[in-house]
Amino acid sequence: RFGNFELDMEDGEVRFKVSVDVEGASLSTQMVRNMVAVAVLTMDRYHPGVMAVCFTDRTPKHAVEEIDRQQ
């Protein structure tokens, strides 16, 4: 699985993009379900950090470190 956060510099929208390498195979319904689950779980995990960066003086680095310590 591969994924990354993206920030739209025009409107401030934050999203998490996920993909899967299907070389040599066909994309299945289960693969799509797994990708959606990864995206939702990742956003759920990092949402408090995103909000902290947006509405406090916390840096992205510190917000991620704090979240990772809690896991």
GROMACS .gro file of N, CA and C in nm:
model
  213
    1ARG      N    1   0.084  -0.119   0.000
    1ARG     CA    2   0.000   0.000   0.000
    1ARG      C    3   0.088   0.123   0.000
    2PHE      N    4   0.042   0.222  -0.071
    2PHE     CA    5   0.113   0.348  -0.079
    2PHE      C    6   0.012   0.458  -0.049
    3GLY      N    7   0.056   0.563   0.020
    3GLY     CA    8  -0.034   0.673   0.047
    3GLY      C    9   0.041   0.798   0.088
    4ASN      N   10  -0.029   0.909   0.080
    4ASN     CA   11   0.030   1.036   0.122
    4ASN      C   12  -0.079   1.139   0.147
    5PHE      N   13  -0.044   1.233   0.232
    5PHE     CA   14  -0.132   1.348   0.255
    5PHE      C   15  -0.108   1.449   0.145
    6GLU      N   16  -0.212   1.521   0.109
    6GLU     CA   17  -0.202   1.630   0.012
    6GLU      C   18  -0.273   1.752   0.069
    7LEU      N   19  -0.220   1.869   0.037
    7LEU     CA   20  -0.280   1.995   0.079
    7LEU      C   21  -0.308   2.077  -0.044
    8ASP      N   22  -0.433   2.117  -0.063
    8ASP     CA   23  -0.471   2.205  -0.173
    8ASP      C   24  -0.439   2.348  -0.129
    9MET      N   25  -0.340   2.407  -0.192
    9MET     CA   26  -0.295   2.541  -0.153
    9MET      C   27  -0.397   2.649  -0.187
   10GLU      N   28  -0.492   2.619  -0.275
   10GLU     CA   29  -0.595   2.716  -0.311
   10GLU      C   30  -0.701   2.732  -0.202
   11ASP      N   31  -0.746   2.619  -0.144
   11ASP     CA   32  -0.855   2.627  -0.047
   11ASP      C   33  -0.823   2.565   0.088
   12GLY      N   34  -0.702   2.509   0.105
   12GLY     CA   35  -0.663   2.453   0.234
   12GLY      C   36  -0.715   2.313   0.261
   13GLU      N   37  -0.779   2.252   0.162
   13GLU     CA   38  -0.832   2.117   0.181
   13GLU      C   39  -0.718   2.017   0.200
   14VAL      N   40  -0.731   1.932   0.301
   14VAL     CA   41  -0.634   1.826   0.328
   14VAL      C   42  -0.700   1.693   0.295
   15ARG      N   43  -0.626   1.608   0.225
   15ARG     CA   44  -0.679   1.476   0.193
   15ARG      C   45  -0.567   1.374   0.201
   16PHE      N   46  -0.606   1.248   0.213
   16PHE     CA   47  -0.510   1.139   0.212
   16PHE      C   48  -0.538   1.054   0.090
   17LYS      N   49  -0.437   1.038   0.007
   17LYS     CA   50  -0.451   0.960  -0.116
   17LYS      C   51  -0.382   0.825  -0.095
   18VAL      N   52  -0.448   0.719  -0.137
   18VAL     CA   53  -0.392   0.584  -0.120
   18VAL      C   54  -0.401   0.510  -0.254
   19SER      N   55  -0.305   0.422  -0.276
   19SER     CA   56  -0.308   0.342  -0.398
   19SER      C   57  -0.248   0.205  -0.368
   20VAL      N   58  -0.258   0.117  -0.465
   20VAL     CA   59  -0.202  -0.017  -0.450
   20VAL      C   60  -0.143  -0.058  -0.584
   21ASP      N   61  -0.033  -0.129  -0.579
   21ASP     CA   62   0.032  -0.179  -0.700
   21ASP      C   63  -0.039  -0.308  -0.741
   22VAL      N   64  -0.100  -0.309  -0.858
   22VAL     CA   65  -0.171  -0.429  -0.905
   22VAL      C   66  -0.101  -0.492  -1.025
   23GLU      N   67   0.027  -0.460  -1.040
   23GLU     CA   68   0.102  -0.516  -1.152
   23GLU      C   69   0.093  -0.670  -1.150
   24GLY      N   70   0.055  -0.727  -1.262
   24GLY     CA   71   0.045  -0.871  -1.271
   24GLY      C   72  -0.085  -0.927  -1.216
   25ALA      N   73  -0.177  -0.840  -1.177
   25ALA     CA   74  -0.305  -0.884  -1.121
   25ALA      C   75  -0.415  -0.791  -1.171
   26SER      N   76  -0.534  -0.816  -1.129
   26SER     CA   77  -0.649  -0.730  -1.161
   26SER      C   78  -0.697  -0.664  -1.034
   27LEU      N   79  -0.740  -0.540  -1.048
   27LEU     CA   80  -0.796  -0.468  -0.933
   27LEU      C   81  -0.927  -0.535  -0.893
   28SER      N   82  -0.939  -0.568  -0.766
   28SER     CA   83  -1.059  -0.636  -0.717
   28SER      C   84  -1.138  -0.544  -0.625
   29THR      N   85  -1.261  -0.582  -0.600
   29THR     CA   86  -1.346  -0.508  -0.507
   29THR      C   87  -1.282  -0.504  -0.369
   30GLN      N   88  -1.223  -0.614  -0.326
   30GLN     CA   89  -1.159  -0.618  -0.194
   30GLN      C   90  -1.040  -0.523  -0.187
   31MET      N   91  -0.965  -0.511  -0.294
   31MET     CA   92  -0.853  -0.416  -0.296
   31MET      C   93  -0.903  -0.273  -0.278
   32VAL      N   94  -1.012  -0.240  -0.345
   32VAL     CA   95  -1.070  -0.106  -0.332
   32VAL      C   96  -1.119  -0.085  -0.189
   33ARG      N   97  -1.186  -0.183  -0.133
   33ARG     CA   98  -1.231  -0.172   0.007
   33ARG      C   99  -1.113  -0.150   0.100
   34ASN      N  100  -1.005  -0.225   0.079
   34ASN     CA  101  -0.886  -0.210   0.163
   34ASN      C  102  -0.826  -0.070   0.150
   35MET      N  103  -0.821  -0.017   0.029
   35MET     CA  104  -0.765   0.117   0.010
   35MET      C  105  -0.851   0.223   0.079
   36VAL      N  106  -0.982   0.210   0.067
   36VAL     CA  107  -1.072   0.306   0.133
   36VAL      C  108  -1.054   0.296   0.285
   37ALA      N  109  -1.045   0.174   0.336
   37ALA     CA  110  -1.026   0.156   0.481
   37ALA      C  111  -0.897   0.219   0.528
   38VAL      N  112  -0.788   0.200   0.454
   38VAL     CA  113  -0.660   0.260   0.491
   38VAL      C  114  -0.671   0.413   0.492
   39ALA      N  115  -0.734   0.470   0.392
   39ALA     CA  116  -0.749   0.616   0.386
   39ALA      C  117  -0.831   0.668   0.503
   40VAL      N  118  -0.941   0.603   0.533
   40VAL     CA  119  -1.028   0.647   0.643
   40VAL      C  120  -0.956   0.632   0.778
   41LEU      N  121  -0.892   0.519   0.800
   41LEU     CA  122  -0.822   0.497   0.927
   41LEU      C  123  -0.704   0.594   0.944
   42THR      N  124  -0.634   0.623   0.835
   42THR     CA  125  -0.522   0.717   0.843
   42THR      C  126  -0.572   0.857   0.875
   43MET      N  127  -0.679   0.900   0.810
   43MET     CA  128  -0.735   1.033   0.839
   43MET      C  129  -0.786   1.038   0.983
   44ASP      N  130  -0.851   0.933   1.029
   44ASP     CA  131  -0.898   0.929   1.168
   44ASP      C  132  -0.780   0.943   1.265
   45ARG      N  133  -0.673   0.872   1.235
   45ARG     CA  134  -0.556   0.875   1.325
   45ARG      C  135  -0.492   1.013   1.331
   46TYR      N  136  -0.476   1.078   1.216
   46TYR     CA  137  -0.401   1.204   1.211
   46TYR      C  138  -0.489   1.329   1.218
   47HIS      N  139  -0.619   1.312   1.220
   47HIS     CA  140  -0.710   1.428   1.228
   47HIS      C  141  -0.679   1.522   1.345
   48PRO      N  142  -0.657   1.470   1.466
   48PRO     CA  143  -0.624   1.562   1.576
   48PRO      C  144  -0.498   1.645   1.548
   49GLY      N  145  -0.400   1.584   1.484
   49GLY     CA  146  -0.278   1.658   1.451
   49GLY      C  147  -0.301   1.764   1.346
   50VAL      N  148  -0.381   1.732   1.246
   50VAL     CA  149  -0.414   1.831   1.143
   50VAL      C  150  -0.486   1.950   1.207
   51MET      N  151  -0.581   1.921   1.294
   51MET     CA  152  -0.653   2.029   1.361
   51MET      C  153  -0.561   2.112   1.451
   52ALA      N  154  -0.468   2.045   1.518
   52ALA     CA  155  -0.373   2.117   1.604
   52ALA      C  156  -0.286   2.212   1.522
   53VAL      N  157  -0.243   2.167   1.407
   53VAL     CA  158  -0.160   2.253   1.321
   53VAL      C  159  -0.243   2.371   1.270
   54CYS      N  160  -0.368   2.345   1.236
   54CYS     CA  161  -0.455   2.452   1.183
   54CYS      C  162  -0.492   2.556   1.287
   55PHE      N  163  -0.516   2.513   1.411
   55PHE     CA  164  -0.576   2.602   1.508
   55PHE      C  165  -0.492   2.631   1.632
   56THR      N  166  -0.368   2.581   1.636
   56THR     CA  167  -0.278   2.614   1.746
   56THR      C  168  -0.142   2.649   1.687
   57ASP      N  169  -0.044   2.664   1.772
   57ASP     CA  170   0.090   2.696   1.723
   57ASP      C  171   0.177   2.572   1.705
   58ARG      N  172   0.116   2.454   1.709
   58ARG     CA  173   0.192   2.329   1.694
   58ARG      C  174   0.241   2.314   1.551
   59THR      N  175   0.365   2.267   1.536
   59THR     CA  176   0.420   2.243   1.403
   59THR      C  177   0.375   2.105   1.354
   60PRO      N  178   0.374   2.084   1.222
   60PRO     CA  179   0.339   1.951   1.171
   60PRO      C  180   0.429   1.841   1.229
   61LYS      N  181   0.558   1.868   1.240
   61LYS     CA  182   0.651   1.768   1.293
   61LYS      C  183   0.612   1.727   1.434
   62HIS      N  184   0.585   1.826   1.520
   62HIS     CA  185   0.549   1.795   1.659
   62HIS      C  186   0.413   1.726   1.668
   63ALA      N  187   0.320   1.766   1.583
   63ALA     CA  188   0.188   1.702   1.585
   63ALA      C  189   0.198   1.554   1.549
   64VAL      N  190   0.277   1.523   1.448
   64VAL     CA  191   0.294   1.383   1.406
   64VAL      C  192   0.368   1.304   1.514
   65GLU      N  193   0.472   1.363   1.572
   65GLU     CA  194   0.546   1.294   1.678
   65GLU      C  195   0.456   1.262   1.796
   66GLU      N  196   0.369   1.355   1.832
   66GLU     CA  197   0.277   1.332   1.943
   66GLU      C  198   0.180   1.218   1.911
   67ILE      N  199   0.128   1.216   1.792
   67ILE     CA  200   0.034   1.109   1.752
   67ILE      C  201   0.107   0.975   1.750
   68ASP      N  202   0.227   0.972   1.696
   68ASP     CA  203   0.300   0.846   1.688
   68ASP      C  204   0.338   0.793   1.826
   69ARG      N  205   0.362   0.881   1.921
   69ARG     CA  206   0.391   0.836   2.059
   69ARG      C  207   0.270   0.771   2.123
   70GLN      N  208   0.151   0.813   2.087
   70GLN     CA  209   0.028   0.760   2.146
   70GLN      C  210  -0.007   0.622   2.091
   71GLN      N  211   0.049   0.583   1.980
   71GLN     CA  212   0.014   0.455   1.915
   71GLN      C  213   0.091   0.341   1.971
   0.00000   0.00000   0.00000
